Amino acid sequence: MILVGLNLRPALSSLAPLLPRVEAQTDLTVAGIGALTTLPVLCLGLFAPLAPWLSRRLGPERTLSLALLVLALGLGLRGLATPAWLFAGTLLVGAGIGVAGSLLPALVKRELPRGADLMTGVYTMALCLGGALGAGLSIPMADAFGGWPFALVAWAGLALAALIAWLVLMPQPGSPAVRPAPTGNTRALLRQPLAWQVMILMGSQSSLAYIVFGWLPTLLIERGYDDAEAGWMMAASVMVQLISALVAPWLARLGRDQRPALLLLLLMVASGLTLLLIGPEPWRWVGIALLGLGQGGSFSLALTLIVLRTADSRLAGKLSGLAQGGGYTLAALGPLAVGMMLEFDLGLLAINLVLLSIVMVAVVFALLAGRNRRLETDDEGRLLIRDYR
């Protein structure tokens, strides 16, 4: 699971530092580059809801294998370096990551029910490490091996390594005869306010994350940094996420609910973005640290809420598909909006105000989703919400 998590961000973060080179060599417009950064996030949202459906038919183990294969194929296609193949490969990358990311919370809930929140932090830490490696190594690999196409396609090797390891070490699929009875359904889940609260929290904080993955180096270059420094600054911020991704679920256990931890982390995100985009330049590394700590912890807690707010692995899988599907679809609007603002040259102050408004949306839904409540089914199979004091 950790090795799979390591593959869920390099495909996204490795592209951002290379965008100026891609734009120069493919003649893509700023709008086209914006579409290229938006497409994988949109695909995460469109394909994540397929995970429960595929899991019922193929089993979660085989579905995860298929997702890793699609991810490796998409990464390979991007190396062909024409706009058509870039978009086709990016679509497959988004599909593979969307399905794999949606499956992991349910697998964690099933395999490690008592430590699901802490294990979520562990694989989220691996996910953040993959993002940091993708951001930090893209420019050096492009310089060392003759161009940006190699820097994009090289990550297919990591995806294939994860696929081989998963095929060898994965839990064996259970017999259909002994699988748990279905618990609730998606339509019933959509009628529960708690499911919407988790979904919109996931979407708003993910929107900020994918703006950072897609546009932070470009925004830093806009401030005057060169492309290599901007890539390393992004990599440093993502590397800092390792700390809070692992620690945040553990700290959240100490309180009655997750609201205080979520509010603190979102405040860090807002402060970090402001320092980086419009703050004093000597404070940029403070901004990098705050942004990394806030984003790593808030993403880890958003995933943790999926397992904490459900009574069993089946419900966790359905809530994961809904929260990540709907959430990532909403999140795709963020990179698209930033791309349009850059196209119209609206400036870093206006972009920062938009980012802070997204943080405020996340704060509102953190106050709702962070309460100590859980989705359960009663003896008649009806879905309900139970409060815990």
mmCIF file of C-alpha atoms in Angstrom, residues 169-383:
data_model
loop_
_atom_site.group_PDB
_atom_site.id
_atom_site.type_symbol
_atom_site.label_atom_id
_atom_site.label_comp_id
_atom_site.label_asym_id
_atom_site.label_seq_id
_atom_site.Cartn_x
_atom_site.Cartn_y
_atom_site.Cartn_z
ATOM 1 C CA LEU A 169 2.282 -9.267 -2.050
ATOM 2 C CA MET A 170 -1.371 -8.215 -2.311
ATOM 3 C CA PRO A 171 -4.031 -9.766 -0.040
ATOM 4 C CA GLN A 172 -5.720 -12.688 -1.744
ATOM 5 C CA PRO A 173 -9.246 -11.900 -3.017
ATOM 6 C CA GLY A 174 -11.928 -13.305 -0.770
ATOM 7 C CA SER A 175 -14.538 -15.776 -1.960
ATOM 8 C CA PRO A 176 -17.766 -14.066 -3.085
ATOM 9 C CA ALA A 177 -19.651 -16.380 -0.737
ATOM 10 C CA VAL A 178 -18.012 -14.909 2.320
ATOM 11 C CA ARG A 179 -17.891 -11.267 1.311
ATOM 12 C CA PRO A 180 -19.805 -8.927 3.640
ATOM 13 C CA ALA A 181 -23.332 -8.036 2.690
ATOM 14 C CA PRO A 182 -23.699 -4.646 1.003
ATOM 15 C CA THR A 183 -24.115 -1.785 3.440
ATOM 16 C CA GLY A 184 -26.172 1.087 2.116
ATOM 17 C CA ASN A 185 -26.035 2.396 -1.447
ATOM 18 C CA THR A 186 -24.722 5.456 -3.223
ATOM 19 C CA ARG A 187 -28.159 7.057 -3.559
ATOM 20 C CA ALA A 188 -28.715 6.747 0.186
ATOM 21 C CA LEU A 189 -25.233 8.147 0.783
ATOM 22 C CA LEU A 190 -26.071 11.207 -1.307
ATOM 23 C CA ARG A 191 -28.963 11.959 1.057
ATOM 24 C CA GLN A 192 -26.612 12.184 4.052
ATOM 25 C CA PRO A 193 -25.269 15.693 4.856
ATOM 26 C CA LEU A 194 -22.137 14.172 6.400
ATOM 27 C CA ALA A 195 -21.164 12.623 3.048
ATOM 28 C CA TRP A 196 -21.474 16.014 1.323
ATOM 29 C CA GLN A 197 -19.478 17.712 4.083
ATOM 30 C CA VAL A 198 -16.590 15.260 3.696
ATOM 31 C CA MET A 199 -16.782 15.565 -0.104
ATOM 32 C CA ILE A 200 -16.652 19.377 -0.196
ATOM 33 C CA LEU A 201 -13.851 19.465 2.376
ATOM 34 C CA MET A 202 -11.944 16.989 0.215
ATOM 35 C CA GLY A 203 -12.655 19.065 -2.889
ATOM 36 C CA SER A 204 -11.666 22.456 -1.475
ATOM 37 C CA GLN A 205 -8.395 21.358 0.119
ATOM 38 C CA SER A 206 -7.585 19.228 -2.953
ATOM 39 C CA SER A 207 -8.195 22.243 -5.186
ATOM 40 C CA LEU A 208 -5.436 24.077 -3.302
ATOM 41 C CA ALA A 209 -3.172 21.022 -3.529
ATOM 42 C CA TYR A 210 -3.545 20.698 -7.296
ATOM 43 C CA ILE A 211 -3.090 24.419 -7.817
ATOM 44 C CA VAL A 212 0.260 23.973 -6.033
ATOM 45 C CA PHE A 213 1.094 20.849 -8.081
ATOM 46 C CA GLY A 214 0.054 22.474 -11.344
ATOM 47 C CA TRP A 215 0.957 26.134 -10.999
ATOM 48 C CA LEU A 216 3.198 26.924 -8.003
ATOM 49 C CA PRO A 217 6.469 26.820 -10.000
ATOM 50 C CA THR A 218 4.905 29.048 -12.667
ATOM 51 C CA LEU A 219 3.671 31.488 -10.013
ATOM 52 C CA LEU A 220 7.109 31.535 -8.394
ATOM 53 C CA ILE A 221 8.730 32.193 -11.783
ATOM 54 C CA GLU A 222 6.230 35.049 -12.142
ATOM 55 C CA ARG A 223 7.677 36.444 -8.910
ATOM 56 C CA GLY A 224 11.183 36.323 -10.350
ATOM 57 C CA TYR A 225 12.690 32.933 -9.457
ATOM 58 C CA ASP A 226 14.281 30.755 -12.162
ATOM 59 C CA ASP A 227 12.693 27.446 -13.131
ATOM 60 C CA ALA A 228 15.149 25.233 -11.243
ATOM 61 C CA GLU A 229 14.777 27.218 -7.999
ATOM 62 C CA ALA A 230 11.008 27.281 -8.363
ATOM 63 C CA GLY A 231 10.965 23.498 -8.837
ATOM 64 C CA TRP A 232 13.091 22.922 -5.749
ATOM 65 C CA MET A 233 10.949 25.312 -3.685
ATOM 66 C CA MET A 234 7.881 23.313 -4.643
ATOM 67 C CA ALA A 235 9.731 20.069 -3.904
ATOM 68 C CA ALA A 236 10.761 21.400 -0.481
ATOM 69 C CA SER A 237 7.155 22.312 0.322
ATOM 70 C CA VAL A 238 5.934 18.868 -0.709
ATOM 71 C CA MET A 239 8.755 17.212 1.262
ATOM 72 C CA VAL A 240 7.663 19.060 4.403
ATOM 73 C CA GLN A 241 4.243 17.480 3.880
ATOM 74 C CA LEU A 242 5.767 14.148 4.957
ATOM 75 C CA ILE A 243 5.928 15.352 8.546
ATOM 76 C CA SER A 244 2.374 16.566 8.939
ATOM 77 C CA ALA A 245 0.874 13.780 6.801
ATOM 78 C CA LEU A 246 2.159 11.241 9.314
ATOM 79 C CA VAL A 247 1.650 13.264 12.496
ATOM 80 C CA ALA A 248 -1.761 14.872 11.837
ATOM 81 C CA PRO A 249 -3.923 11.701 12.225
ATOM 82 C CA TRP A 250 -2.081 10.839 15.439
ATOM 83 C CA LEU A 251 -2.588 14.339 16.872
ATOM 84 C CA ALA A 252 -6.246 14.291 15.838
ATOM 85 C CA ARG A 253 -6.716 11.199 18.028
ATOM 86 C CA LEU A 254 -5.873 13.290 21.108
ATOM 87 C CA GLY A 255 -8.951 15.522 20.778
ATOM 88 C CA ARG A 256 -12.652 14.851 20.887
ATOM 89 C CA ASP A 257 -12.947 15.505 17.147
ATOM 90 C CA GLN A 258 -10.818 16.701 14.225
ATOM 91 C CA ARG A 259 -11.955 20.346 14.013
ATOM 92 C CA PRO A 260 -9.087 22.022 15.917
ATOM 93 C CA ALA A 261 -6.437 20.135 13.924
ATOM 94 C CA LEU A 262 -8.118 20.936 10.597
ATOM 95 C CA LEU A 263 -8.466 24.653 11.410
ATOM 96 C CA LEU A 264 -4.811 24.936 12.443
ATOM 97 C CA LEU A 265 -3.658 23.195 9.255
ATOM 98 C CA LEU A 266 -5.825 25.343 6.986
ATOM 99 C CA LEU A 267 -4.499 28.490 8.685
ATOM 100 C CA MET A 268 -0.979 27.269 7.845
ATOM 101 C CA VAL A 269 -1.985 26.816 4.194
ATOM 102 C CA ALA A 270 -3.403 30.349 3.990
ATOM 103 C CA SER A 271 -0.320 31.854 5.642
ATOM 104 C CA GLY A 272 2.091 29.902 3.454
ATOM 105 C CA LEU A 273 0.407 30.860 0.187
ATOM 106 C CA THR A 274 0.282 34.527 1.170
ATOM 107 C CA LEU A 275 3.962 34.638 2.138
ATOM 108 C CA LEU A 276 5.014 32.942 -1.106
ATOM 109 C CA LEU A 277 2.905 34.983 -3.501
ATOM 110 C CA ILE A 278 2.838 38.486 -2.014
ATOM 111 C CA GLY A 279 4.867 38.364 1.219
ATOM 112 C CA PRO A 280 8.435 39.609 1.821
ATOM 113 C CA GLU A 281 10.918 37.598 -0.238
ATOM 114 C CA PRO A 282 13.193 36.730 2.763
ATOM 115 C CA TRP A 283 10.189 34.951 4.321
ATOM 116 C CA ARG A 284 9.769 32.594 1.372
ATOM 117 C CA TRP A 285 11.172 29.556 3.198
ATOM 118 C CA VAL A 286 8.832 30.172 6.127
ATOM 119 C CA GLY A 287 6.035 30.203 3.558
ATOM 120 C CA ILE A 288 7.323 26.960 2.034
ATOM 121 C CA ALA A 289 7.332 25.280 5.470
ATOM 122 C CA LEU A 290 3.863 26.537 6.465
ATOM 123 C CA LEU A 291 2.354 25.573 3.118
ATOM 124 C CA GLY A 292 3.879 22.088 3.275
ATOM 125 C CA LEU A 293 2.831 21.418 6.867
ATOM 126 C CA GLY A 294 -0.683 22.673 6.222
ATOM 127 C CA GLN A 295 -1.273 20.820 2.975
ATOM 128 C CA GLY A 296 0.230 17.508 4.064
ATOM 129 C CA GLY A 297 -1.763 17.459 7.287
ATOM 130 C CA SER A 298 -5.069 18.649 5.809
ATOM 131 C CA PHE A 299 -4.937 16.094 2.986
ATOM 132 C CA SER A 300 -4.039 13.304 5.398
ATOM 133 C CA LEU A 301 -6.909 14.267 7.708
ATOM 134 C CA ALA A 302 -9.373 14.551 4.815
ATOM 135 C CA LEU A 303 -8.525 10.962 3.806
ATOM 136 C CA THR A 304 -8.623 9.895 7.464
ATOM 137 C CA LEU A 305 -12.152 11.276 7.799
ATOM 138 C CA ILE A 306 -13.291 8.757 5.181
ATOM 139 C CA VAL A 307 -12.339 5.872 7.487
ATOM 140 C CA LEU A 308 -13.335 7.613 10.723
ATOM 141 C CA ARG A 309 -16.788 8.593 9.458
ATOM 142 C CA THR A 310 -17.759 5.081 8.323
ATOM 143 C CA ALA A 311 -18.554 1.932 10.288
ATOM 144 C CA ASP A 312 -17.068 -0.673 7.908
ATOM 145 C CA SER A 313 -14.899 -1.116 4.829
ATOM 146 C CA ARG A 314 -17.845 -1.295 2.402
ATOM 147 C CA LEU A 315 -19.166 2.090 3.559
ATOM 148 C CA ALA A 316 -15.607 3.444 3.544
ATOM 149 C CA GLY A 317 -15.237 2.382 -0.095
ATOM 150 C CA LYS A 318 -18.504 4.038 -1.106
ATOM 151 C CA LEU A 319 -17.762 7.237 0.799
ATOM 152 C CA SER A 320 -14.246 7.248 -0.679
ATOM 153 C CA GLY A 321 -15.632 6.994 -4.221
ATOM 154 C CA LEU A 322 -18.151 9.765 -3.554
ATOM 155 C CA ALA A 323 -15.811 12.070 -1.629
ATOM 156 C CA GLN A 324 -12.888 11.697 -4.010
ATOM 157 C CA GLY A 325 -15.049 11.590 -7.147
ATOM 158 C CA GLY A 326 -17.109 14.661 -6.349
ATOM 159 C CA GLY A 327 -14.274 16.326 -4.473
ATOM 160 C CA TYR A 328 -11.732 16.047 -7.272
ATOM 161 C CA THR A 329 -14.298 17.192 -9.829
ATOM 162 C CA LEU A 330 -14.750 20.357 -7.748
ATOM 163 C CA ALA A 331 -10.977 20.569 -7.244
ATOM 164 C CA ALA A 332 -10.412 20.717 -11.019
ATOM 165 C CA LEU A 333 -11.974 24.188 -11.042
ATOM 166 C CA GLY A 334 -9.023 25.561 -9.044
ATOM 167 C CA PRO A 335 -6.193 24.904 -11.531
ATOM 168 C CA LEU A 336 -8.509 25.978 -14.362
ATOM 169 C CA ALA A 337 -9.271 29.291 -12.607
ATOM 170 C CA VAL A 338 -5.587 30.005 -11.971
ATOM 171 C CA GLY A 339 -4.760 29.245 -15.616
ATOM 172 C CA MET A 340 -7.451 31.690 -16.773
ATOM 173 C CA MET A 341 -6.195 34.369 -14.367
ATOM 174 C CA LEU A 342 -2.676 33.957 -15.730
ATOM 175 C CA GLU A 343 -4.028 34.108 -19.283
ATOM 176 C CA PHE A 344 -5.641 37.492 -18.517
ATOM 177 C CA ASP A 345 -2.584 38.656 -16.524
ATOM 178 C CA LEU A 346 -4.576 39.488 -13.381
ATOM 179 C CA GLY A 347 -1.547 39.386 -11.108
ATOM 180 C CA LEU A 348 -0.423 37.521 -7.994
ATOM 181 C CA LEU A 349 -2.513 39.605 -5.561
ATOM 182 C CA ALA A 350 -5.765 38.632 -7.280
ATOM 183 C CA ILE A 351 -4.675 34.979 -7.483
ATOM 184 C CA ASN A 352 -3.836 35.001 -3.765
ATOM 185 C CA LEU A 353 -7.282 36.375 -2.899
ATOM 186 C CA VAL A 354 -8.922 33.559 -4.891
ATOM 187 C CA LEU A 355 -6.782 30.980 -3.068
ATOM 188 C CA LEU A 356 -7.728 32.451 0.315
ATOM 189 C CA SER A 357 -11.422 32.237 -0.610
ATOM 190 C CA ILE A 358 -10.954 28.513 -1.328
ATOM 191 C CA VAL A 359 -9.318 28.166 2.110
ATOM 192 C CA MET A 360 -12.403 29.776 3.684
ATOM 193 C CA VAL A 361 -14.683 27.238 1.972
ATOM 194 C CA ALA A 362 -12.486 24.463 3.383
ATOM 195 C CA VAL A 363 -12.716 26.023 6.868
ATOM 196 C CA VAL A 364 -16.534 26.037 6.795
ATOM 197 C CA PHE A 365 -16.762 22.386 5.825
ATOM 198 C CA ALA A 366 -13.956 21.385 8.196
ATOM 199 C CA LEU A 367 -16.137 22.689 11.038
ATOM 200 C CA LEU A 368 -18.953 20.427 9.831
ATOM 201 C CA ALA A 369 -17.106 17.288 8.718
ATOM 202 C CA GLY A 370 -14.677 17.390 11.653
ATOM 203 C CA ARG A 371 -17.363 16.616 14.231
ATOM 204 C CA ASN A 372 -17.267 13.185 15.869
ATOM 205 C CA ARG A 373 -19.996 11.455 13.845
ATOM 206 C CA ARG A 374 -20.205 8.238 11.834
ATOM 207 C CA LEU A 375 -22.238 6.722 9.007
ATOM 208 C CA GLU A 376 -23.721 3.369 9.995
ATOM 209 C CA THR A 377 -26.457 0.996 8.881
ATOM 210 C CA ASP A 378 -29.210 -0.228 11.190
ATOM 211 C CA ASP A 379 -30.538 -3.808 11.393
ATOM 212 C CA GLU A 380 -32.807 -3.158 8.407
ATOM 213 C CA GLY A 381 -29.952 -1.883 6.229
ATOM 214 C CA ARG A 382 -30.961 1.801 6.410
ATOM 215 C CA LEU A 383 -28.145 4.338 6.424
#
